[in-house]
Amino acid sequence: MPHSIHCHCRPHRLRLLSSRVLSLRLLALLLLLSASLAAPAPSYGQGTPPITYRHFNTELVLEDNGLLHVRMVQQLQFDGQFSSAFYEIPRRFTSDITNVRVLAPIAEEENLDPATERLGLLPASIDDGGGSILVEWSYPRTSPGDIRLFVIEYDAVGALWLYPDQDFLAWQAVNAERSGLPVESSVVRLTLPAAIPMDQATYSATGPETASATVGQTIIFTATEPLPDGVAFEVEAAFPHGLLNAAVQEWQRAYDGESLAVAIGDFQADLTLRSDGTVHVRETMPLRVLESTLHEGFRRIDLRYMDDVTNIVVRHNGAPLRESQEPCTGCFAVNRAPRPAAWIYYDEALERTVIQEENAGRIGIEWTIEPTSAPASTLLEIEYDLIGALRVSPENQLLVWPVLPDYGDTPVDSTKARIELPPGVEAADVSIEGLPGQGEPQVQPDGSLLLAYDGPLPAGGWEIALTLPAGATGATKPAWQQDFERVMAEADAAAVAKARALLIRRFLGLLVLAATGLAAVVAWFRTGRQRVREQLGGYLSEPPSPLSPAIAGFLVERKASERAILGAIFHLATVGAIEIDLDGEITVRRRRAEPIGPTASLPDAAGVATPIARHLSYLFDRVILPNVPLDRPVRLSALGPALRANLPEIYAQLARDVQQYFIGVPGGQGTHIPAIAWIILGGVLLSLALFDLLSVFVALLIAVIGGSLLALAGRGRAAYTNEGYEEAEKWVRFKNYLLDLRRYGDQAAAQEILDRYFGYAVALGVEEVVLAQAESMGAHRPAWMPAPGQPISTSDDVWPPRDAQRPRPRPSVGELLGLPRPAASQPPSAPRPRPTLAGMSEQLGGSLRDASRNLGALLATAAGDAGSEARSVVFNSQLRQRE
């Protein structure tokens, strides 16, 4: 429990007198000049002030109680027109300034007599500025050469300095700062009370050269020279202490306390533990005043670990001080700050018990003694009883007490604590803990324990903890202990609840983590990548729907490429519209004579009706029909110019065919993020939050950032509708079938893929894998390729070709690719290079690539994105129309 001592002092006598300058400052005689319009403005010679103090006389009358009556007589000569003035009276070194008034002669001619008694009261405004009193008054306007007399009177309360050696009065009768105005003549009269023998009084004056004389109880100081501006006229009188009925003022205590220096001698605290559990404390503190004067001090006792402090007694040099709430010398006052109910509480946010040490209640003992000036010693004793200072438990009783409070930089010669134990308790039954330098307790002849601290005390004072056996006193649990245990029980309950909640959260975290992992595994097995689907048999052996290869490829890849056009051309071959020869340079033969137009379907190699999309019919009618003669081969690369000219409309037709499967466009705001991605992200973050590895705020922040990154990762790719997502998943499973044809199918299946569905393999980008597997499985040349050396058919209506309708052996894929079937009677020939669709796309040349480079932007435009590059064509969509 911290203690503190607070005293006021004064510096050395000579320094005090030299620094005591009362700033009775004449700020200015402010002149509100209001000359008539005809009168010229006054002019002053250089260096000549407009006002001069002919006389500045002050009369000071000191009373027995320290009250000082002040009467200032100012006779001024004006060299201009003036009508108002103000004067500031400082409060420094006084308790108050009262009874302020301003007077002036009744008759005009009496302004010439400084001693005139015929004065009348002038109207004046008096404002309290806190540190000073401001007086303002008005008077008839002056003319150059006028002389006016003003008298300012007031009472200075508590203007006397009181010290053990002597009392004195120091007063600035004429202030130094006068706004440049000189004083030609000045006389100061100081009248002392009759209780002061004049032969025991000393007096002096500072400022101008003076002559002094006494008349009864009055000391007359006469300046023998003028006072220039900046020179003050200060007088002082000193006399023995105790002659007047005056008390030390608070301003003097504060002034003296600024430079007070004290030292504590042999400090001793006596603690008596009574059988009822109360503790009587007596503190003996010898003080040495090293500098200035000791007037007062205080002792603070905090109520953190006790209920109350009673029976307070303060003694100074063995004499008890009187308890009083009114300021007085030789008195002490007790101030109580009760302990609030919330001095200790459990903070749920911090998850800890909080003790408000500075707000736990306190007892303040403030004492005021006769001044003790340096160098001198004095003795202070404070006694009091502690109520509820023992902490009671079934195991023991504990007293925690600061033997010596923290006095800061105040030196302490030595410190001792004497502890008188309760009746029936021996020294061996107790233990004392404290600072390492406190030494071992010594048992005294009377059975008490004496504990001395060796060496200088560290910062913070000296505190001990005394442990008594259980039942050593009749003390019961104090109120502060009950508050403490109640809050600790709340903290324990909160800790248990927190542990249970944490256990539940972590269990839920495990469940969420397991569910997230299971959902991820299930989603991976259901919608994962190709290898997982292949291992689980996630495939379709036939196209899931009669969509064109270009639409299927766009659904799976969500991007357009040259493979879409190649797949569409091969698809026209599978329905008998054209024939493609891959031997040597890739050529195209037209088999159909009339346009496809709005034809709903055409038979494929197996005679199954196959729907024809708009972009397929447009491709045949606008590109192939005009540029490929009937039954006559044409290089595929020769179609480049026509394809380039019609490619925008082909893509527009493709966009119209495919847009029903999408809810957004490339670069739009409808980016599709699979639900499983959200589930995994949310599950992982929720698990981390439940495990307290992440705060809820951080988890939400990561979720927002993660979702934004997922959305950004999907930008530039259109989002599926539900129907489009399901359709794309089916085509992915068919692609898986094509990738692992050897495992899932046989030779007949491979042949069917070549004859009917090779356009899908091209559009899905797996044609090389399909060709390689079909070759290894012994598949023959596809039906849409002419037989080697076979004459060109001239029939426009027969599909499949007549020679294909007759049973005949088909060449193997090896023969198709230029690898003749090995025979025993025929030596093997050098294999021809196998044409690849990668080479086919290269043979289309730059024209096809240039025409298809902006396929994504064109599809976006068809779906309504105004930001696409192809702005020269207007495309309608089901959602909106954009140019």
PDB file of N, CA and C in Angstrom, residues 660-739:
ATOM      1  N   GLN A 660     -27.208 -21.564 -74.819  1.00  0.00           N
ATOM      2  CA  GLN A 660     -28.207 -22.022 -73.857  1.00  0.00           C
ATOM      3  C   GLN A 660     -27.573 -22.750 -72.682  1.00  0.00           C
ATOM      4  N   TYR A 661     -26.303 -23.184 -72.862  1.00  0.00           N
ATOM      5  CA  TYR A 661     -25.647 -23.910 -71.786  1.00  0.00           C
ATOM      6  C   TYR A 661     -24.838 -22.994 -70.860  1.00  0.00           C
ATOM      7  N   PHE A 662     -24.857 -21.678 -71.107  1.00  0.00           N
ATOM      8  CA  PHE A 662     -24.047 -20.753 -70.322  1.00  0.00           C
ATOM      9  C   PHE A 662     -24.910 -19.625 -69.783  1.00  0.00           C
ATOM     10  N   ILE A 663     -24.547 -19.144 -68.606  1.00  0.00           N
ATOM     11  CA  ILE A 663     -25.248 -18.008 -67.990  1.00  0.00           C
ATOM     12  C   ILE A 663     -24.407 -16.757 -68.030  1.00  0.00           C
ATOM     13  N   GLY A 664     -23.205 -16.840 -68.518  1.00  0.00           N
ATOM     14  CA  GLY A 664     -22.334 -15.685 -68.608  1.00  0.00           C
ATOM     15  C   GLY A 664     -21.526 -15.764 -69.874  1.00  0.00           C
ATOM     16  N   VAL A 665     -20.621 -14.836 -70.014  1.00  0.00           N
ATOM     17  CA  VAL A 665     -19.774 -14.791 -71.180  1.00  0.00           C
ATOM     18  C   VAL A 665     -18.349 -14.620 -70.733  1.00  0.00           C
ATOM     19  N   PRO A 666     -17.399 -14.911 -71.570  1.00  0.00           N
ATOM     20  CA  PRO A 666     -16.008 -14.709 -71.173  1.00  0.00           C
ATOM     21  C   PRO A 666     -15.752 -13.277 -70.732  1.00  0.00           C
ATOM     22  N   GLY A 667     -15.137 -13.160 -69.542  1.00  0.00           N
ATOM     23  CA  GLY A 667     -14.860 -11.830 -69.005  1.00  0.00           C
ATOM     24  C   GLY A 667     -16.034 -11.236 -68.285  1.00  0.00           C
ATOM     25  N   GLY A 668     -17.183 -11.899 -68.221  1.00  0.00           N
ATOM     26  CA  GLY A 668     -18.340 -11.338 -67.565  1.00  0.00           C
ATOM     27  C   GLY A 668     -18.307 -11.597 -66.079  1.00  0.00           C
ATOM     28  N   GLN A 669     -19.440 -11.272 -65.378  1.00  0.00           N
ATOM     29  CA  GLN A 669     -19.516 -11.387 -63.938  1.00  0.00           C
ATOM     30  C   GLN A 669     -20.119 -12.697 -63.477  1.00  0.00           C
ATOM     31  N   GLY A 670     -20.504 -13.556 -64.383  1.00  0.00           N
ATOM     32  CA  GLY A 670     -21.176 -14.792 -63.994  1.00  0.00           C
ATOM     33  C   GLY A 670     -20.236 -15.960 -63.883  1.00  0.00           C
ATOM     34  N   THR A 671     -19.025 -15.768 -63.413  1.00  0.00           N
ATOM     35  CA  THR A 671     -18.035 -16.825 -63.350  1.00  0.00           C
ATOM     36  C   THR A 671     -18.518 -17.948 -62.456  1.00  0.00           C
ATOM     37  N   HIS A 672     -18.425 -19.126 -62.953  1.00  0.00           N
ATOM     38  CA  HIS A 672     -18.887 -20.292 -62.204  1.00  0.00           C
ATOM     39  C   HIS A 672     -17.754 -20.846 -61.352  1.00  0.00           C
ATOM     40  N   ILE A 673     -18.019 -20.954 -60.070  1.00  0.00           N
ATOM     41  CA  ILE A 673     -17.078 -21.589 -59.148  1.00  0.00           C
ATOM     42  C   ILE A 673     -17.757 -22.828 -58.612  1.00  0.00           C
ATOM     43  N   PRO A 674     -17.183 -23.988 -58.785  1.00  0.00           N
ATOM     44  CA  PRO A 674     -17.837 -25.209 -58.306  1.00  0.00           C
ATOM     45  C   PRO A 674     -18.165 -25.113 -56.828  1.00  0.00           C
ATOM     46  N   ALA A 675     -19.305 -25.672 -56.469  1.00  0.00           N
ATOM     47  CA  ALA A 675     -19.734 -25.630 -55.078  1.00  0.00           C
ATOM     48  C   ALA A 675     -18.747 -26.321 -54.159  1.00  0.00           C
ATOM     49  N   ILE A 676     -18.082 -27.355 -54.671  1.00  0.00           N
ATOM     50  CA  ILE A 676     -17.147 -28.075 -53.823  1.00  0.00           C
ATOM     51  C   ILE A 676     -15.987 -27.183 -53.399  1.00  0.00           C
ATOM     52  N   ALA A 677     -15.619 -26.208 -54.279  1.00  0.00           N
ATOM     53  CA  ALA A 677     -14.536 -25.294 -53.904  1.00  0.00           C
ATOM     54  C   ALA A 677     -14.940 -24.446 -52.707  1.00  0.00           C
ATOM     55  N   TRP A 678     -16.203 -23.968 -52.722  1.00  0.00           N
ATOM     56  CA  TRP A 678     -16.689 -23.202 -51.572  1.00  0.00           C
ATOM     57  C   TRP A 678     -16.786 -24.078 -50.330  1.00  0.00           C
ATOM     58  N   ILE A 679     -17.236 -25.315 -50.521  1.00  0.00           N
ATOM     59  CA  ILE A 679     -17.376 -26.217 -49.369  1.00  0.00           C
ATOM     60  C   ILE A 679     -16.022 -26.482 -48.728  1.00  0.00           C
ATOM     61  N   ILE A 680     -15.018 -26.760 -49.543  1.00  0.00           N
ATOM     62  CA  ILE A 680     -13.687 -27.052 -48.994  1.00  0.00           C
ATOM     63  C   ILE A 680     -13.114 -25.815 -48.305  1.00  0.00           C
ATOM     64  N   LEU A 681     -13.208 -24.669 -48.957  1.00  0.00           N
ATOM     65  CA  LEU A 681     -12.678 -23.441 -48.361  1.00  0.00           C
ATOM     66  C   LEU A 681     -13.383 -23.114 -47.055  1.00  0.00           C
ATOM     67  N   GLY A 682     -14.718 -23.163 -47.065  1.00  0.00           N
ATOM     68  CA  GLY A 682     -15.460 -22.854 -45.847  1.00  0.00           C
ATOM     69  C   GLY A 682     -15.217 -23.867 -44.756  1.00  0.00           C
ATOM     70  N   GLY A 683     -15.141 -25.150 -45.104  1.00  0.00           N
ATOM     71  CA  GLY A 683     -14.902 -26.173 -44.099  1.00  0.00           C
ATOM     72  C   GLY A 683     -13.550 -26.046 -43.439  1.00  0.00           C
ATOM     73  N   VAL A 684     -12.519 -25.792 -44.233  1.00  0.00           N
ATOM     74  CA  VAL A 684     -11.176 -25.643 -43.667  1.00  0.00           C
ATOM     75  C   VAL A 684     -11.108 -24.418 -42.757  1.00  0.00           C
ATOM     76  N   LEU A 685     -11.661 -23.288 -43.206  1.00  0.00           N
ATOM     77  CA  LEU A 685     -11.633 -22.085 -42.375  1.00  0.00           C
ATOM     78  C   LEU A 685     -12.449 -22.265 -41.099  1.00  0.00           C
ATOM     79  N   LEU A 686     -13.607 -22.922 -41.202  1.00  0.00           N
ATOM     80  CA  LEU A 686     -14.409 -23.155 -40.013  1.00  0.00           C
ATOM     81  C   LEU A 686     -13.678 -24.060 -39.034  1.00  0.00           C
ATOM     82  N   SER A 687     -12.995 -25.059 -39.535  1.00  0.00           N
ATOM     83  CA  SER A 687     -12.229 -25.944 -38.660  1.00  0.00           C
ATOM     84  C   SER A 687     -11.121 -25.187 -37.957  1.00  0.00           C
ATOM     85  N   LEU A 688     -10.398 -24.357 -38.686  1.00  0.00           N
ATOM     86  CA  LEU A 688      -9.326 -23.583 -38.064  1.00  0.00           C
ATOM     87  C   LEU A 688      -9.870 -22.626 -37.010  1.00  0.00           C
ATOM     88  N   ALA A 689     -11.038 -22.033 -37.284  1.00  0.00           N
ATOM     89  CA  ALA A 689     -11.637 -21.134 -36.295  1.00  0.00           C
ATOM     90  C   ALA A 689     -12.084 -21.905 -35.061  1.00  0.00           C
ATOM     91  N   LEU A 690     -12.645 -23.085 -35.253  1.00  0.00           N
ATOM     92  CA  LEU A 690     -13.064 -23.890 -34.107  1.00  0.00           C
ATOM     93  C   LEU A 690     -11.876 -24.376 -33.283  1.00  0.00           C
ATOM     94  N   PHE A 691     -10.735 -24.546 -33.905  1.00  0.00           N
ATOM     95  CA  PHE A 691      -9.521 -24.958 -33.198  1.00  0.00           C
ATOM     96  C   PHE A 691      -8.778 -23.754 -32.617  1.00  0.00           C
ATOM     97  N   ASP A 692      -9.363 -22.532 -32.757  1.00  0.00           N
ATOM     98  CA  ASP A 692      -8.740 -21.306 -32.262  1.00  0.00           C
ATOM     99  C   ASP A 692      -7.406 -21.013 -32.929  1.00  0.00           C
ATOM    100  N   LEU A 693      -7.186 -21.600 -34.086  1.00  0.00           N
ATOM    101  CA  LEU A 693      -5.983 -21.283 -34.836  1.00  0.00           C
ATOM    102  C   LEU A 693      -6.160 -20.025 -35.665  1.00  0.00           C
ATOM    103  N   LEU A 694      -7.407 -19.644 -35.890  1.00  0.00           N
ATOM    104  CA  LEU A 694      -7.730 -18.410 -36.588  1.00  0.00           C
ATOM    105  C   LEU A 694      -8.875 -17.739 -35.846  1.00  0.00           C
ATOM    106  N   SER A 695      -8.832 -16.407 -35.792  1.00  0.00           N
ATOM    107  CA  SER A 695      -9.988 -15.695 -35.269  1.00  0.00           C
ATOM    108  C   SER A 695     -11.093 -15.675 -36.324  1.00  0.00           C
ATOM    109  N   VAL A 696     -12.303 -15.428 -35.861  1.00  0.00           N
ATOM    110  CA  VAL A 696     -13.439 -15.393 -36.786  1.00  0.00           C
ATOM    111  C   VAL A 696     -13.232 -14.297 -37.832  1.00  0.00           C
ATOM    112  N   PHE A 697     -12.687 -13.153 -37.389  1.00  0.00           N
ATOM    113  CA  PHE A 697     -12.451 -12.053 -38.336  1.00  0.00           C
ATOM    114  C   PHE A 697     -11.450 -12.466 -39.405  1.00  0.00           C
ATOM    115  N   VAL A 698     -10.345 -13.099 -38.977  1.00  0.00           N
ATOM    116  CA  VAL A 698      -9.336 -13.515 -39.953  1.00  0.00           C
ATOM    117  C   VAL A 698      -9.918 -14.570 -40.888  1.00  0.00           C
ATOM    118  N   ALA A 699     -10.724 -15.504 -40.344  1.00  0.00           N
ATOM    119  CA  ALA A 699     -11.329 -16.528 -41.191  1.00  0.00           C
ATOM    120  C   ALA A 699     -12.242 -15.903 -42.240  1.00  0.00           C
ATOM    121  N   LEU A 700     -13.061 -14.934 -41.821  1.00  0.00           N
ATOM    122  CA  LEU A 700     -13.926 -14.256 -42.790  1.00  0.00           C
ATOM    123  C   LEU A 700     -13.105 -13.503 -43.821  1.00  0.00           C
ATOM    124  N   LEU A 701     -12.016 -12.874 -43.369  1.00  0.00           N
ATOM    125  CA  LEU A 701     -11.164 -12.149 -44.305  1.00  0.00           C
ATOM    126  C   LEU A 701     -10.553 -13.093 -45.331  1.00  0.00           C
ATOM    127  N   ILE A 702     -10.077 -14.251 -44.862  1.00  0.00           N
ATOM    128  CA  ILE A 702      -9.499 -15.225 -45.789  1.00  0.00           C
ATOM    129  C   ILE A 702     -10.568 -15.741 -46.742  1.00  0.00           C
ATOM    130  N   ALA A 703     -11.793 -15.954 -46.219  1.00  0.00           N
ATOM    131  CA  ALA A 703     -12.867 -16.436 -47.082  1.00  0.00           C
ATOM    132  C   ALA A 703     -13.165 -15.442 -48.197  1.00  0.00           C
ATOM    133  N   VAL A 704     -13.200 -14.159 -47.835  1.00  0.00           N
ATOM    134  CA  VAL A 704     -13.469 -13.140 -48.853  1.00  0.00           C
ATOM    135  C   VAL A 704     -12.344 -13.093 -49.880  1.00  0.00           C
ATOM    136  N   ILE A 705     -11.094 -13.100 -49.369  1.00  0.00           N
ATOM    137  CA  ILE A 705      -9.952 -13.036 -50.292  1.00  0.00           C
ATOM    138  C   ILE A 705      -9.890 -14.310 -51.136  1.00  0.00           C
ATOM    139  N   GLY A 706     -10.091 -15.483 -50.488  1.00  0.00           N
ATOM    140  CA  GLY A 706     -10.054 -16.744 -51.237  1.00  0.00           C
ATOM    141  C   GLY A 706     -11.138 -16.816 -52.281  1.00  0.00           C
ATOM    142  N   GLY A 707     -12.348 -16.375 -51.909  1.00  0.00           N
ATOM    143  CA  GLY A 707     -13.417 -16.368 -52.903  1.00  0.00           C
ATOM    144  C   GLY A 707     -13.123 -15.443 -54.056  1.00  0.00           C
ATOM    145  N   SER A 708     -12.508 -14.290 -53.730  1.00  0.00           N
ATOM    146  CA  SER A 708     -12.152 -13.360 -54.802  1.00  0.00           C
ATOM    147  C   SER A 708     -11.101 -13.962 -55.724  1.00  0.00           C
ATOM    148  N   LEU A 709     -10.123 -14.676 -55.141  1.00  0.00           N
ATOM    149  CA  LEU A 709      -9.098 -15.305 -55.972  1.00  0.00           C
ATOM    150  C   LEU A 709      -9.688 -16.408 -56.842  1.00  0.00           C
ATOM    151  N   LEU A 710     -10.644 -17.188 -56.252  1.00  0.00           N
ATOM    152  CA  LEU A 710     -11.290 -18.218 -57.062  1.00  0.00           C
ATOM    153  C   LEU A 710     -12.066 -17.592 -58.219  1.00  0.00           C
ATOM    154  N   ALA A 711     -12.736 -16.474 -57.909  1.00  0.00           N
ATOM    155  CA  ALA A 711     -13.482 -15.801 -58.972  1.00  0.00           C
ATOM    156  C   ALA A 711     -12.544 -15.257 -60.043  1.00  0.00           C
ATOM    157  N   LEU A 712     -11.410 -14.683 -59.581  1.00  0.00           N
ATOM    158  CA  LEU A 712     -10.454 -14.166 -60.560  1.00  0.00           C
ATOM    159  C   LEU A 712      -9.846 -15.283 -61.375  1.00  0.00           C
ATOM    160  N   ALA A 713      -9.636 -16.442 -60.707  1.00  0.00           N
ATOM    161  CA  ALA A 713      -9.058 -17.568 -61.447  1.00  0.00           C
ATOM    162  C   ALA A 713     -10.000 -18.056 -62.541  1.00  0.00           C
ATOM    163  N   GLY A 714     -11.300 -17.858 -62.338  1.00  0.00           N
ATOM    164  CA  GLY A 714     -12.251 -18.309 -63.342  1.00  0.00           C
ATOM    165  C   GLY A 714     -12.649 -17.246 -64.340  1.00  0.00           C
ATOM    166  N   ARG A 715     -12.080 -16.023 -64.179  1.00  0.00           N
ATOM    167  CA  ARG A 715     -12.459 -14.966 -65.122  1.00  0.00           C
ATOM    168  C   ARG A 715     -11.997 -15.317 -66.518  1.00  0.00           C
ATOM    169  N   GLY A 716     -12.726 -14.894 -67.493  1.00  0.00           N
ATOM    170  CA  GLY A 716     -12.415 -15.202 -68.884  1.00  0.00           C
ATOM    171  C   GLY A 716     -13.016 -16.508 -69.333  1.00  0.00           C
ATOM    172  N   ARG A 717     -13.721 -17.185 -68.409  1.00  0.00           N
ATOM    173  CA  ARG A 717     -14.374 -18.445 -68.790  1.00  0.00           C
ATOM    174  C   ARG A 717     -15.839 -18.338 -68.412  1.00  0.00           C
ATOM    175  N   ALA A 718     -16.689 -18.709 -69.349  1.00  0.00           N
ATOM    176  CA  ALA A 718     -18.117 -18.555 -69.102  1.00  0.00           C
ATOM    177  C   ALA A 718     -18.579 -19.540 -68.050  1.00  0.00           C
ATOM    178  N   ALA A 719     -19.629 -19.183 -67.331  1.00  0.00           N
ATOM    179  CA  ALA A 719     -20.187 -20.036 -66.289  1.00  0.00           C
ATOM    180  C   ALA A 719     -21.337 -20.862 -66.863  1.00  0.00           C
ATOM    181  N   TYR A 720     -21.369 -22.133 -66.462  1.00  0.00           N
ATOM    182  CA  TYR A 720     -22.428 -23.032 -66.926  1.00  0.00           C
ATOM    183  C   TYR A 720     -23.756 -22.716 -66.278  1.00  0.00           C
ATOM    184  N   THR A 721     -24.813 -23.000 -67.011  1.00  0.00           N
ATOM    185  CA  THR A 721     -26.095 -23.209 -66.369  1.00  0.00           C
ATOM    186  C   THR A 721     -26.079 -24.606 -65.761  1.00  0.00           C
ATOM    187  N   ASN A 722     -27.114 -24.949 -64.998  1.00  0.00           N
ATOM    188  CA  ASN A 722     -27.168 -26.298 -64.433  1.00  0.00           C
ATOM    189  C   ASN A 722     -27.175 -27.350 -65.549  1.00  0.00           C
ATOM    190  N   GLU A 723     -27.949 -27.073 -66.583  1.00  0.00           N
ATOM    191  CA  GLU A 723     -27.997 -28.011 -67.711  1.00  0.00           C
ATOM    192  C   GLU A 723     -26.645 -28.095 -68.406  1.00  0.00           C
ATOM    193  N   GLY A 724     -25.985 -26.918 -68.573  1.00  0.00           N
ATOM    194  CA  GLY A 724     -24.677 -26.925 -69.223  1.00  0.00           C
ATOM    195  C   GLY A 724     -23.636 -27.652 -68.403  1.00  0.00           C
ATOM    196  N   TYR A 725     -23.696 -27.474 -67.059  1.00  0.00           N
ATOM    197  CA  TYR A 725     -22.717 -28.157 -66.199  1.00  0.00           C
ATOM    198  C   TYR A 725     -22.883 -29.674 -66.301  1.00  0.00           C
ATOM    199  N   GLU A 726     -24.134 -30.139 -66.240  1.00  0.00           N
ATOM    200  CA  GLU A 726     -24.371 -31.588 -66.345  1.00  0.00           C
ATOM    201  C   GLU A 726     -23.960 -32.112 -67.723  1.00  0.00           C
ATOM    202  N   GLU A 727     -24.264 -31.337 -68.775  1.00  0.00           N
ATOM    203  CA  GLU A 727     -23.910 -31.782 -70.129  1.00  0.00           C
ATOM    204  C   GLU A 727     -22.395 -31.850 -70.287  1.00  0.00           C
ATOM    205  N   ALA A 728     -21.686 -30.843 -69.747  1.00  0.00           N
ATOM    206  CA  ALA A 728     -20.227 -30.850 -69.849  1.00  0.00           C
ATOM    207  C   ALA A 728     -19.634 -32.050 -69.119  1.00  0.00           C
ATOM    208  N   GLU A 729     -20.215 -32.394 -67.952  1.00  0.00           N
ATOM    209  CA  GLU A 729     -19.708 -33.546 -67.206  1.00  0.00           C
ATOM    210  C   GLU A 729     -19.880 -34.833 -68.019  1.00  0.00           C
ATOM    211  N   LYS A 730     -20.973 -34.960 -68.727  1.00  0.00           N
ATOM    212  CA  LYS A 730     -21.188 -36.174 -69.543  1.00  0.00           C
ATOM    213  C   LYS A 730     -20.158 -36.258 -70.671  1.00  0.00           C
ATOM    214  N   TRP A 731     -19.893 -35.114 -71.303  1.00  0.00           N
ATOM    215  CA  TRP A 731     -18.915 -35.140 -72.398  1.00  0.00           C
ATOM    216  C   TRP A 731     -17.505 -35.402 -71.882  1.00  0.00           C
ATOM    217  N   VAL A 732     -17.216 -34.972 -70.646  1.00  0.00           N
ATOM    218  CA  VAL A 732     -15.918 -35.305 -70.055  1.00  0.00           C
ATOM    219  C   VAL A 732     -15.805 -36.818 -69.858  1.00  0.00           C
ATOM    220  N   ARG A 733     -16.888 -37.434 -69.446  1.00  0.00           N
ATOM    221  CA  ARG A 733     -16.869 -38.899 -69.273  1.00  0.00           C
ATOM    222  C   ARG A 733     -16.695 -39.607 -70.617  1.00  0.00           C
ATOM    223  N   PHE A 734     -17.298 -39.057 -71.678  1.00  0.00           N
ATOM    224  CA  PHE A 734     -17.080 -39.640 -73.006  1.00  0.00           C
ATOM    225  C   PHE A 734     -15.635 -39.437 -73.454  1.00  0.00           C
ATOM    226  N   LYS A 735     -15.078 -38.285 -73.116  1.00  0.00           N
ATOM    227  CA  LYS A 735     -13.668 -38.054 -73.435  1.00  0.00           C
ATOM    228  C   LYS A 735     -12.789 -39.070 -72.699  1.00  0.00           C
ATOM    229  N   ASN A 736     -13.152 -39.366 -71.434  1.00  0.00           N
ATOM    230  CA  ASN A 736     -12.396 -40.384 -70.687  1.00  0.00           C
ATOM    231  C   ASN A 736     -12.432 -41.734 -71.414  1.00  0.00           C
ATOM    232  N   TYR A 737     -13.589 -42.044 -71.996  1.00  0.00           N
ATOM    233  CA  TYR A 737     -13.724 -43.292 -72.751  1.00  0.00           C
ATOM    234  C   TYR A 737     -12.791 -43.295 -73.950  1.00  0.00           C
ATOM    235  N   LEU A 738     -12.728 -42.158 -74.649  1.00  0.00           N
ATOM    236  CA  LEU A 738     -11.843 -42.084 -75.807  1.00  0.00           C
ATOM    237  C   LEU A 738     -10.380 -42.186 -75.388  1.00  0.00           C
ATOM    238  N   LEU A 739     -10.043 -41.625 -74.228  1.00  0.00           N
ATOM    239  CA  LEU A 739      -8.659 -41.673 -73.770  1.00  0.00           C
ATOM    240  C   LEU A 739      -8.218 -43.079 -73.381  1.00  0.00           C
TER     241      LEU A 739
END
